């Protein structure tokens, strides 16, 4: 299905600012559709003025649809739908005419001009399925009256509000709870859901007849001078979204002033009880903070262990014993780097490139100034369960290359290359560590070597990471270590 941008630019003469207005309207018109119990289709005249193109469509959540098929992208000539012509030419809401019959369903059609800065950009066709029409209740009458006010504001170019960007996924909807206020902010009607939400805040009486601003301010905890502003916002004087929190609950509200003829006649207040949602958010925030604190403490403990091992190494006379403890210090340090990174994140994923660079710098301290190291390619974001063993594997491989790949006094280079590949279901990380040292001894088998570092690499790569590991002669000179590891692609 083509996008609204594509259709408007291909078929119409509207500019970018007009297109932005249509996007703003479409982001809000679920409200009009639900209040009207009707489908909405936005028609815009083509560049030559001989046809209309439908650029957007909305179905109601409160009633049956009038269109089973998608209408976006359809073209109709002028004259075929007289209500569209009248609304576009005369700039007024047109309701004349008998219901149309579509697949044995009677449909009432109305046309609402979309005005911006005095110009009519297009027409909204409002289509109401009349098959289930019954005697309207007080709630339905309130919905329809509010829809009529909004339609007049669209025709006058005063709705939507250009200075208010609304996140429709997070904002309250018509079915969540609705309150209709008069021009003085007094409640004329409150839906059952709206009344339940205010009872959650601690209201003991009915809302009808109450001044919503003062009632809301009384239910909210005292906040000094802010109470006056809260009272005014809750009375619907300006288009705003806000939350009210008491000891019993949290209510999200959205105020929409109604000015169908340029004068404020009242307001709509949409509201939703978000008590449980906010409670879960706080629990997640607390959980995230706890996890980060755990990683921070693990990192501190590992650094303490590394410091103790380093101190012990200085007191040992045996050269082999000192080297063994220094290797242990680097192994512990590589794990500490991962936990330090995790302590700064909101999830259990890390950007491994930074870790790889730090491991490379840490291991390079073995031969300062003699062997240089660098990284090419990107490891990308990895889950902690992959990052922790991989950091140890990288430490062991680099340490082995620097200790055994170069003779004393040699100069050279070690390169770490990382490539992400595969599909989302079979994502792979290919890591190559290449040095230009003396190369492998004749007959050397990395899968049978008794070297402790290589044993650790084999165990972690094949056992914990589920990958493969190999060591081969590098092209030209030196040694090349090849790792092929499955990774989980972050969503």
mmCIF file of C-alpha atoms in Angstrom, residues 65-67 98-102 105-109 126-131:
data_model
loop_
_atom_site.group_PDB
_atom_site.id
_atom_site.type_symbol
_atom_site.label_atom_id
_atom_site.label_comp_id
_atom_site.label_asym_id
_atom_site.label_seq_id
_atom_site.Cartn_x
_atom_site.Cartn_y
_atom_site.Cartn_z
ATOM 1 C CA UNK A 65 -16.900 -0.563 9.905
ATOM 2 C CA UNK A 66 -18.506 0.697 6.708
ATOM 3 C CA UNK A 67 -15.613 -0.371 4.492
ATOM 4 C CA UNK A 98 -30.015 9.671 1.606
ATOM 5 C CA UNK A 99 -27.959 6.804 3.036
ATOM 6 C CA UNK A 100 -25.895 4.769 0.598
ATOM 7 C CA UNK A 101 -26.240 0.996 0.415
ATOM 8 C CA UNK A 102 -23.029 -1.023 0.430
ATOM 9 C CA UNK A 105 -25.619 -2.228 4.613
ATOM 10 C CA UNK A 106 -27.041 1.323 4.859
ATOM 11 C CA UNK A 107 -24.281 3.914 5.298
ATOM 12 C CA UNK A 108 -24.741 7.590 6.159
ATOM 13 C CA UNK A 109 -22.100 9.717 4.429
ATOM 14 C CA UNK A 126 -17.343 10.268 7.463
ATOM 15 C CA UNK A 127 -19.174 6.970 6.839
ATOM 16 C CA UNK A 128 -21.496 5.591 9.533
ATOM 17 C CA UNK A 129 -22.789 2.022 9.412
ATOM 18 C CA UNK A 130 -26.526 2.335 10.189
ATOM 19 C CA UNK A 131 -27.236 -1.379 10.438
#
